[in-house]
Amino acid sequence: MALHAVSPAAASSSPLRALSRRLPQRPGCGCLAKPSTLIWSSTNFTTLQSATVDFVSWPLVLRHSHKRAVLTHATIEEIEAEKSVIEEQAKEKMEKAIETVQSNFNTVRTGRANPAMLDRIEVEYYGTPVNLKSIAQISTPDATSLLIQPYDKSSLKLIEKTIVAANLGVSTSNDGEVIRATVPPLTSDRRKELAKTVAKLAEEGKVAIRNIRRDAIKAYDKLQKEKKLSEDNVKDLSADLQKVTDEYMKKIEAIQKQKEQELMKI
């Protein structure tokens, strides 16, 4: 970037006087005290007309020193650093959204017994809602059964009642020691209903991904308002973020397809 010192005579011209009046001064820094110390960039300076200054390329920043005020722009390194922070945060949140979708899919039963079917079951244990897995051991003795063994036998009936109320499509019984949940074969109609449930859960995940992208774009817009990024910077960074968003959308579609295939297996 070429830098030029402006002579006192040139600095006294109407446009440059207007610029010197518009540049903010830090109290006591002495910037712009002498016309000959005003520095401007030929690569970023476009026009000075009617006291209006237009700049191209990246945002310009006024840096103060004890002798002069210098106009500089955000470096590529600074822009990459801002992008890295915001994009990494977005990716981290998107990963958690994928994990949530997968966890929700696990609660949708297929034709086989799976302890994950009970992941979202919460029991009112002594007045406090607690996850079933924290108060009972769950196992699968065969492909169509779940065994739930409470650590506290006095909670057995309460646990069984909670499982029935969850409407998981299983039948339960207990022998005073453990609860047996039998998973009946899925009918064709039930499979279709569960496929709709999976599609709904997948869409909820996609909405979460879009919201994360929206928040990241807002972060870029905030940096633009603070003059740390230009409009073109924001457009480029938003395009990169869209590519990341598309990747996570495809991940949701992939695990949705896998779950639907599981549902359709006889």
mmCIF file of N, CA, C and O in Angstrom, residues 130-212:
data_model
loop_
_atom_site.group_PDB
_atom_site.id
_atom_site.type_symbol
_atom_site.label_atom_id
_atom_site.label_comp_id
_atom_site.label_asym_id
_atom_site.label_seq_id
_atom_site.Cartn_x
_atom_site.Cartn_y
_atom_site.Cartn_z
ATOM 1 N N VAL A 130 -36.050 -37.501 37.303
ATOM 2 C CA VAL A 130 -34.701 -38.009 37.036
ATOM 3 C C VAL A 130 -34.769 -38.967 35.844
ATOM 4 O O VAL A 130 -35.787 -39.595 35.582
ATOM 5 N N ASN A 131 -33.662 -39.057 35.126
ATOM 6 C CA ASN A 131 -33.604 -39.970 33.985
ATOM 7 C C ASN A 131 -33.664 -41.410 34.463
ATOM 8 O O ASN A 131 -33.028 -41.766 35.468
ATOM 9 N N LEU A 132 -34.423 -42.227 33.740
ATOM 10 C CA LEU A 132 -34.610 -43.624 34.139
ATOM 11 C C LEU A 132 -33.277 -44.353 34.300
ATOM 12 O O LEU A 132 -33.093 -45.150 35.226
ATOM 13 N N LYS A 133 -32.322 -44.072 33.411
ATOM 14 C CA LYS A 133 -31.046 -44.787 33.452
ATOM 15 C C LYS A 133 -30.234 -44.491 34.704
ATOM 16 O O LYS A 133 -29.306 -45.229 35.028
ATOM 17 N N SER A 134 -30.584 -43.406 35.407
ATOM 18 C CA SER A 134 -29.837 -43.064 36.615
ATOM 19 C C SER A 134 -30.363 -43.805 37.846
ATOM 20 O O SER A 134 -29.702 -43.834 38.885
ATOM 21 N N ILE A 135 -31.552 -44.430 37.710
ATOM 22 C CA ILE A 135 -32.121 -45.123 38.879
ATOM 23 C C ILE A 135 -32.414 -46.600 38.589
ATOM 24 O O ILE A 135 -32.977 -47.297 39.438
ATOM 25 N N ALA A 136 -32.041 -47.067 37.389
ATOM 26 C CA ALA A 136 -32.292 -48.478 37.058
ATOM 27 C C ALA A 136 -31.289 -48.962 36.020
ATOM 28 O O ALA A 136 -30.763 -48.182 35.222
ATOM 29 N N GLN A 137 -31.029 -50.255 36.050
ATOM 30 C CA GLN A 137 -30.165 -50.883 35.052
ATOM 31 C C GLN A 137 -31.037 -51.457 33.942
ATOM 32 O O GLN A 137 -32.050 -52.125 34.214
ATOM 33 N N ILE A 138 -30.676 -51.200 32.687
ATOM 34 C CA ILE A 138 -31.483 -51.640 31.549
ATOM 35 C C ILE A 138 -30.657 -52.586 30.684
ATOM 36 O O ILE A 138 -29.511 -52.294 30.340
ATOM 37 N N SER A 139 -31.233 -53.715 30.314
ATOM 38 C CA SER A 139 -30.529 -54.690 29.478
ATOM 39 C C SER A 139 -31.489 -55.273 28.446
ATOM 40 O O SER A 139 -32.702 -55.078 28.515
ATOM 41 N N THR A 140 -30.918 -55.982 27.475
ATOM 42 C CA THR A 140 -31.733 -56.611 26.421
ATOM 43 C C THR A 140 -31.419 -58.107 26.389
ATOM 44 O O THR A 140 -30.455 -58.538 25.746
ATOM 45 N N PRO A 141 -32.227 -58.916 27.081
ATOM 46 C CA PRO A 141 -31.974 -60.366 27.118
ATOM 47 C C PRO A 141 -32.193 -61.043 25.774
ATOM 48 O O PRO A 141 -31.614 -62.097 25.496
ATOM 49 N N ASP A 142 -33.040 -60.440 24.932
ATOM 50 C CA ASP A 142 -33.261 -60.981 23.592
ATOM 51 C C ASP A 142 -33.698 -59.833 22.674
ATOM 52 O O ASP A 142 -33.800 -58.685 23.097
ATOM 53 N N ALA A 143 -33.969 -60.173 21.417
ATOM 54 C CA ALA A 143 -34.245 -59.141 20.414
ATOM 55 C C ALA A 143 -35.576 -58.432 20.616
ATOM 56 O O ALA A 143 -35.809 -57.361 20.041
ATOM 57 N N THR A 144 -36.450 -59.006 21.448
ATOM 58 C CA THR A 144 -37.779 -58.406 21.593
ATOM 59 C C THR A 144 -38.099 -57.969 23.027
ATOM 60 O O THR A 144 -39.240 -57.608 23.309
ATOM 61 N N SER A 145 -37.117 -57.999 23.908
ATOM 62 C CA SER A 145 -37.403 -57.663 25.306
ATOM 63 C C SER A 145 -36.373 -56.705 25.900
ATOM 64 O O SER A 145 -35.195 -56.726 25.536
ATOM 65 N N LEU A 146 -36.854 -55.911 26.863
ATOM 66 C CA LEU A 146 -36.007 -55.053 27.683
ATOM 67 C C LEU A 146 -36.241 -55.427 29.144
ATOM 68 O O LEU A 146 -37.378 -55.636 29.553
ATOM 69 N N LEU A 147 -35.166 -55.507 29.917
ATOM 70 C CA LEU A 147 -35.288 -55.752 31.348
ATOM 71 C C LEU A 147 -34.837 -54.498 32.089
ATOM 72 O O LEU A 147 -33.732 -53.990 31.853
ATOM 73 N N ILE A 148 -35.717 -53.997 32.957
ATOM 74 C CA ILE A 148 -35.408 -52.803 33.743
ATOM 75 C C ILE A 148 -35.360 -53.206 35.212
ATOM 76 O O ILE A 148 -36.370 -53.624 35.787
ATOM 77 N N GLN A 149 -34.184 -53.085 35.809
ATOM 78 C CA GLN A 149 -34.009 -53.473 37.205
ATOM 79 C C GLN A 149 -33.697 -52.227 38.040
ATOM 80 O O GLN A 149 -32.595 -51.688 37.992
ATOM 81 N N PRO A 150 -34.684 -51.767 38.844
ATOM 82 C CA PRO A 150 -34.480 -50.557 39.656
ATOM 83 C C PRO A 150 -33.445 -50.802 40.749
ATOM 84 O O PRO A 150 -33.368 -51.894 41.326
ATOM 85 N N TYR A 151 -32.635 -49.783 41.029
ATOM 86 C CA TYR A 151 -31.690 -49.882 42.146
ATOM 87 C C TYR A 151 -32.452 -49.821 43.475
ATOM 88 O O TYR A 151 -32.029 -50.414 44.463
ATOM 89 N N ASP A 152 -33.581 -49.124 43.446
ATOM 90 C CA ASP A 152 -34.454 -49.032 44.612
ATOM 91 C C ASP A 152 -35.756 -49.762 44.270
ATOM 92 O O ASP A 152 -36.551 -49.279 43.453
ATOM 93 N N LYS A 153 -35.978 -50.930 44.854
ATOM 94 C CA LYS A 153 -37.140 -51.749 44.487
ATOM 95 C C LYS A 153 -38.468 -51.051 44.774
ATOM 96 O O LYS A 153 -39.480 -51.358 44.149
ATOM 97 N N SER A 154 -38.472 -50.118 45.698
ATOM 98 C CA SER A 154 -39.713 -49.410 46.016
ATOM 99 C C SER A 154 -40.184 -48.529 44.863
ATOM 100 O O SER A 154 -41.340 -48.108 44.819
ATOM 101 N N SER A 155 -39.296 -48.276 43.913
ATOM 102 C CA SER A 155 -39.668 -47.426 42.771
ATOM 103 C C SER A 155 -40.137 -48.248 41.574
ATOM 104 O O SER A 155 -40.465 -47.689 40.529
ATOM 105 N N LEU A 156 -40.194 -49.567 41.709
ATOM 106 C CA LEU A 156 -40.507 -50.439 40.575
ATOM 107 C C LEU A 156 -41.842 -50.094 39.919
ATOM 108 O O LEU A 156 -41.928 -49.916 38.693
ATOM 109 N N LYS A 157 -42.905 -50.003 40.718
ATOM 110 C CA LYS A 157 -44.227 -49.719 40.151
ATOM 111 C C LYS A 157 -44.298 -48.331 39.515
ATOM 112 O O LYS A 157 -44.946 -48.147 38.484
ATOM 113 N N LEU A 158 -43.611 -47.376 40.125
ATOM 114 C CA LEU A 158 -43.594 -46.014 39.577
ATOM 115 C C LEU A 158 -42.896 -45.992 38.221
ATOM 116 O O LEU A 158 -43.360 -45.340 37.277
ATOM 117 N N ILE A 159 -41.807 -46.733 38.103
ATOM 118 C CA ILE A 159 -41.071 -46.800 36.831
ATOM 119 C C ILE A 159 -41.931 -47.451 35.752
ATOM 120 O O ILE A 159 -42.014 -46.976 34.618
ATOM 121 N N GLU A 160 -42.581 -48.561 36.109
ATOM 122 C CA GLU A 160 -43.426 -49.254 35.135
ATOM 123 C C GLU A 160 -44.558 -48.347 34.659
ATOM 124 O O GLU A 160 -44.865 -48.278 33.457
ATOM 125 N N LYS A 161 -45.169 -47.639 35.579
ATOM 126 C CA LYS A 161 -46.258 -46.716 35.235
ATOM 127 C C LYS A 161 -45.769 -45.624 34.288
ATOM 128 O O LYS A 161 -46.462 -45.255 33.327
ATOM 129 N N THR A 162 -44.560 -45.139 34.518
ATOM 130 C CA THR A 162 -43.996 -44.080 33.672
ATOM 131 C C THR A 162 -43.715 -44.594 32.268
ATOM 132 O O THR A 162 -43.953 -43.893 31.274
ATOM 133 N N ILE A 163 -43.224 -45.829 32.160
ATOM 134 C CA ILE A 163 -42.936 -46.420 30.845
ATOM 135 C C ILE A 163 -44.223 -46.590 30.049
ATOM 136 O O ILE A 163 -44.277 -46.284 28.849
ATOM 137 N N VAL A 164 -45.265 -47.068 30.706
ATOM 138 C CA VAL A 164 -46.560 -47.257 30.031
ATOM 139 C C VAL A 164 -47.097 -45.907 29.549
ATOM 140 O O VAL A 164 -47.591 -45.785 28.417
ATOM 141 N N ALA A 165 -46.968 -44.869 30.397
ATOM 142 C CA ALA A 165 -47.490 -43.548 30.053
ATOM 143 C C ALA A 165 -46.728 -42.915 28.889
ATOM 144 O O ALA A 165 -47.257 -42.042 28.185
ATOM 145 N N ALA A 166 -45.485 -43.360 28.653
ATOM 146 C CA ALA A 166 -44.683 -42.798 27.565
ATOM 147 C C ALA A 166 -45.177 -43.237 26.193
ATOM 148 O O ALA A 166 -44.746 -42.692 25.161
ATOM 149 N N ASN A 167 -46.081 -44.230 26.150
ATOM 150 C CA ASN A 167 -46.684 -44.680 24.891
ATOM 151 C C ASN A 167 -45.626 -45.072 23.856
ATOM 152 O O ASN A 167 -45.629 -44.605 22.719
ATOM 153 N N LEU A 168 -44.740 -45.951 24.267
ATOM 154 C CA LEU A 168 -43.672 -46.400 23.379
ATOM 155 C C LEU A 168 -44.090 -47.597 22.521
ATOM 156 O O LEU A 168 -43.315 -48.068 21.685
ATOM 157 N N GLY A 169 -45.284 -48.074 22.745
ATOM 158 C CA GLY A 169 -45.741 -49.226 21.976
ATOM 159 C C GLY A 169 -45.205 -50.542 22.506
ATOM 160 O O GLY A 169 -45.106 -51.529 21.760
ATOM 161 N N VAL A 170 -44.848 -50.567 23.795
ATOM 162 C CA VAL A 170 -44.363 -51.814 24.405
ATOM 163 C C VAL A 170 -45.341 -52.248 25.489
ATOM 164 O O VAL A 170 -46.061 -51.432 26.055
ATOM 165 N N SER A 171 -45.351 -53.549 25.772
ATOM 166 C CA SER A 171 -46.180 -54.065 26.864
ATOM 167 C C SER A 171 -45.255 -54.398 28.029
ATOM 168 O O SER A 171 -44.124 -54.858 27.826
ATOM 169 N N THR A 172 -45.720 -54.141 29.249
ATOM 170 C CA THR A 172 -44.851 -54.334 30.422
ATOM 171 C C THR A 172 -45.455 -55.315 31.426
ATOM 172 O O THR A 172 -46.667 -55.506 31.488
ATOM 173 N N SER A 173 -44.569 -55.893 32.221
ATOM 174 C CA SER A 173 -44.973 -56.748 33.342
ATOM 175 C C SER A 173 -43.809 -56.737 34.332
ATOM 176 O O SER A 173 -42.676 -56.384 33.966
ATOM 177 N N ASN A 174 -44.114 -57.073 35.604
ATOM 178 C CA ASN A 174 -43.027 -57.126 36.590
ATOM 179 C C ASN A 174 -43.242 -58.298 37.540
ATOM 180 O O ASN A 174 -44.373 -58.750 37.768
ATOM 181 N N ASP A 175 -42.155 -58.792 38.110
ATOM 182 C CA ASP A 175 -42.217 -59.919 39.044
ATOM 183 C C ASP A 175 -41.823 -59.486 40.454
ATOM 184 O O ASP A 175 -41.513 -60.324 41.302
ATOM 185 N N GLY A 176 -41.868 -58.172 40.692
ATOM 186 C CA GLY A 176 -41.485 -57.657 41.996
ATOM 187 C C GLY A 176 -40.002 -57.333 42.098
ATOM 188 O O GLY A 176 -39.562 -56.658 43.030
ATOM 189 N N GLU A 177 -39.226 -57.806 41.118
ATOM 190 C CA GLU A 177 -37.776 -57.556 41.109
ATOM 191 C C GLU A 177 -37.359 -56.709 39.904
ATOM 192 O O GLU A 177 -36.601 -55.760 40.042
ATOM 193 N N VAL A 178 -37.877 -57.112 38.755
ATOM 194 C CA VAL A 178 -37.531 -56.412 37.515
ATOM 195 C C VAL A 178 -38.781 -56.175 36.679
ATOM 196 O O VAL A 178 -39.819 -56.836 36.869
ATOM 197 N N ILE A 179 -38.675 -55.243 35.751
ATOM 198 C CA ILE A 179 -39.765 -54.957 34.811
ATOM 199 C C ILE A 179 -39.342 -55.498 33.451
ATOM 200 O O ILE A 179 -38.219 -55.261 32.995
ATOM 201 N N ARG A 180 -40.212 -56.226 32.808
ATOM 202 C CA ARG A 180 -39.944 -56.719 31.460
ATOM 203 C C ARG A 180 -40.822 -55.937 30.485
ATOM 204 O O ARG A 180 -42.047 -55.925 30.615
ATOM 205 N N ALA A 181 -40.180 -55.302 29.512
ATOM 206 C CA ALA A 181 -40.906 -54.574 28.462
ATOM 207 C C ALA A 181 -40.749 -55.351 27.164
ATOM 208 O O ALA A 181 -39.629 -55.546 26.674
ATOM 209 N N THR A 182 -41.866 -55.822 26.634
ATOM 210 C CA THR A 182 -41.844 -56.607 25.401
ATOM 211 C C THR A 182 -42.133 -55.711 24.205
ATOM 212 O O THR A 182 -43.107 -54.950 24.198
ATOM 213 N N VAL A 183 -41.275 -55.830 23.205
ATOM 214 C CA VAL A 183 -41.414 -55.005 22.000
ATOM 215 C C VAL A 183 -42.113 -55.830 20.924
ATOM 216 O O VAL A 183 -41.530 -56.769 20.368
ATOM 217 N N PRO A 184 -43.353 -55.524 20.612
ATOM 218 C CA PRO A 184 -44.082 -56.291 19.597
ATOM 219 C C PRO A 184 -43.602 -55.946 18.192
ATOM 220 O O PRO A 184 -43.026 -54.865 17.976
ATOM 221 N N PRO A 185 -43.815 -56.849 17.241
ATOM 222 C CA PRO A 185 -43.422 -56.550 15.855
ATOM 223 C C PRO A 185 -44.169 -55.315 15.343
ATOM 224 O O PRO A 185 -45.315 -55.073 15.714
ATOM 225 N N LEU A 186 -43.489 -54.538 14.503
ATOM 226 C CA LEU A 186 -44.117 -53.334 13.942
ATOM 227 C C LEU A 186 -45.038 -53.708 12.786
ATOM 228 O O LEU A 186 -44.669 -54.489 11.908
ATOM 229 N N THR A 187 -46.224 -53.131 12.786
ATOM 230 C CA THR A 187 -47.124 -53.304 11.642
ATOM 231 C C THR A 187 -46.727 -52.317 10.556
ATOM 232 O O THR A 187 -45.971 -51.362 10.799
ATOM 233 N N SER A 188 -47.243 -52.533 9.376
ATOM 234 C CA SER A 188 -46.938 -51.644 8.258
ATOM 235 C C SER A 188 -47.380 -50.217 8.560
ATOM 236 O O SER A 188 -46.648 -49.257 8.288
ATOM 237 N N ASP A 189 -48.579 -50.079 9.120
ATOM 238 C CA ASP A 189 -49.082 -48.733 9.438
ATOM 239 C C ASP A 189 -48.231 -48.060 10.510
ATOM 240 O O ASP A 189 -47.958 -46.856 10.440
ATOM 241 N N ARG A 190 -47.798 -48.867 11.506
ATOM 242 C CA ARG A 190 -46.968 -48.298 12.578
ATOM 243 C C ARG A 190 -45.616 -47.843 12.047
ATOM 244 O O ARG A 190 -45.073 -46.821 12.464
ATOM 245 N N ARG A 191 -45.081 -48.596 11.097
ATOM 246 C CA ARG A 191 -43.806 -48.211 10.495
ATOM 247 C C ARG A 191 -43.928 -46.857 9.792
ATOM 248 O O ARG A 191 -43.041 -46.007 9.879
ATOM 249 N N LYS A 192 -45.034 -46.658 9.092
ATOM 250 C CA LYS A 192 -45.251 -45.396 8.381
ATOM 251 C C LYS A 192 -45.399 -44.235 9.363
ATOM 252 O O LYS A 192 -44.889 -43.132 9.123
ATOM 253 N N GLU A 193 -46.082 -44.494 10.480
ATOM 254 C CA GLU A 193 -46.239 -43.450 11.496
ATOM 255 C C GLU A 193 -44.888 -43.055 12.090
ATOM 256 O O GLU A 193 -44.596 -41.872 12.279
ATOM 257 N N LEU A 194 -44.071 -44.072 12.354
ATOM 258 C CA LEU A 194 -42.760 -43.803 12.922
ATOM 259 C C LEU A 194 -41.846 -43.096 11.921
ATOM 260 O O LEU A 194 -41.012 -42.262 12.302
ATOM 261 N N ALA A 195 -42.014 -43.407 10.637
ATOM 262 C CA ALA A 195 -41.230 -42.734 9.593
ATOM 263 C C ALA A 195 -41.573 -41.243 9.571
ATOM 264 O O ALA A 195 -40.691 -40.385 9.366
ATOM 265 N N LYS A 196 -42.838 -40.906 9.801
ATOM 266 C CA LYS A 196 -43.243 -39.501 9.865
ATOM 267 C C LYS A 196 -42.624 -38.817 11.087
ATOM 268 O O LYS A 196 -42.218 -37.653 11.013
ATOM 269 N N THR A 197 -42.556 -39.567 12.183
ATOM 270 C CA THR A 197 -41.937 -39.026 13.392
ATOM 271 C C THR A 197 -40.465 -38.727 13.146
ATOM 272 O O THR A 197 -39.943 -37.673 13.556
ATOM 273 N N VAL A 198 -39.796 -39.630 12.455
ATOM 274 C CA VAL A 198 -38.377 -39.440 12.131
ATOM 275 C C VAL A 198 -38.193 -38.212 11.241
ATOM 276 O O VAL A 198 -37.269 -37.413 11.447
ATOM 277 N N ALA A 199 -39.078 -38.056 10.258
ATOM 278 C CA ALA A 199 -38.992 -36.902 9.358
ATOM 279 C C ALA A 199 -39.179 -35.594 10.127
ATOM 280 O O ALA A 199 -38.491 -34.594 9.874
ATOM 281 N N LYS A 200 -40.080 -35.610 11.102
ATOM 282 C CA LYS A 200 -40.319 -34.417 11.922
ATOM 283 C C LYS A 200 -39.091 -34.085 12.764
ATOM 284 O O LYS A 200 -38.685 -32.919 12.868
ATOM 285 N N LEU A 201 -38.485 -35.093 13.363
ATOM 286 C CA LEU A 201 -37.291 -34.881 14.172
ATOM 287 C C LEU A 201 -36.129 -34.363 13.317
ATOM 288 O O LEU A 201 -35.345 -33.510 13.761
ATOM 289 N N ALA A 202 -36.044 -34.875 12.084
ATOM 290 C CA ALA A 202 -34.988 -34.423 11.176
ATOM 291 C C ALA A 202 -35.191 -32.951 10.817
ATOM 292 O O ALA A 202 -34.225 -32.168 10.770
ATOM 293 N N GLU A 203 -36.418 -32.559 10.584
ATOM 294 C CA GLU A 203 -36.704 -31.165 10.251
ATOM 295 C C GLU A 203 -36.386 -30.243 11.420
ATOM 296 O O GLU A 203 -35.876 -29.132 11.219
ATOM 297 N N GLU A 204 -36.663 -30.698 12.626
ATOM 298 C CA GLU A 204 -36.312 -29.904 13.813
ATOM 299 C C GLU A 204 -34.803 -29.683 13.872
ATOM 300 O O GLU A 204 -34.330 -28.595 14.232
ATOM 301 N N GLY A 205 -34.053 -30.711 13.501
ATOM 302 C CA GLY A 205 -32.597 -30.580 13.474
ATOM 303 C C GLY A 205 -32.138 -29.586 12.423
ATOM 304 O O GLY A 205 -31.221 -28.786 12.661
ATOM 305 N N LYS A 206 -32.778 -29.608 11.259
ATOM 306 C CA LYS A 206 -32.419 -28.668 10.189
ATOM 307 C C LYS A 206 -32.727 -27.231 10.590
ATOM 308 O O LYS A 206 -31.971 -26.311 10.275
ATOM 309 N N VAL A 207 -33.837 -27.047 11.282
ATOM 310 C CA VAL A 207 -34.183 -25.707 11.778
ATOM 311 C C VAL A 207 -33.115 -25.211 12.739
ATOM 312 O O VAL A 207 -32.707 -24.039 12.699
ATOM 313 N N ALA A 208 -32.638 -26.106 13.603
ATOM 314 C CA ALA A 208 -31.585 -25.742 14.554
ATOM 315 C C ALA A 208 -30.316 -25.326 13.814
ATOM 316 O O ALA A 208 -29.662 -24.341 14.177
ATOM 317 N N ILE A 209 -29.965 -26.052 12.754
ATOM 318 C CA ILE A 209 -28.778 -25.724 11.955
ATOM 319 C C ILE A 209 -28.940 -24.350 11.305
ATOM 320 O O ILE A 209 -28.017 -23.525 11.304
ATOM 321 N N ARG A 210 -30.126 -24.096 10.756
ATOM 322 C CA ARG A 210 -30.364 -22.785 10.113
ATOM 323 C C ARG A 210 -30.266 -21.650 11.128
ATOM 324 O O ARG A 210 -29.757 -20.564 10.805
ATOM 325 N N ASN A 211 -30.762 -21.875 12.326
ATOM 326 C CA ASN A 211 -30.706 -20.840 13.362
ATOM 327 C C ASN A 211 -29.264 -20.550 13.773
ATOM 328 O O ASN A 211 -28.911 -19.398 14.043
ATOM 329 N N ILE A 212 -28.443 -21.590 13.798
ATOM 330 C CA ILE A 212 -27.027 -21.407 14.117
ATOM 331 C C ILE A 212 -26.355 -20.584 13.023
ATOM 332 O O ILE A 212 -25.553 -19.678 13.309
#
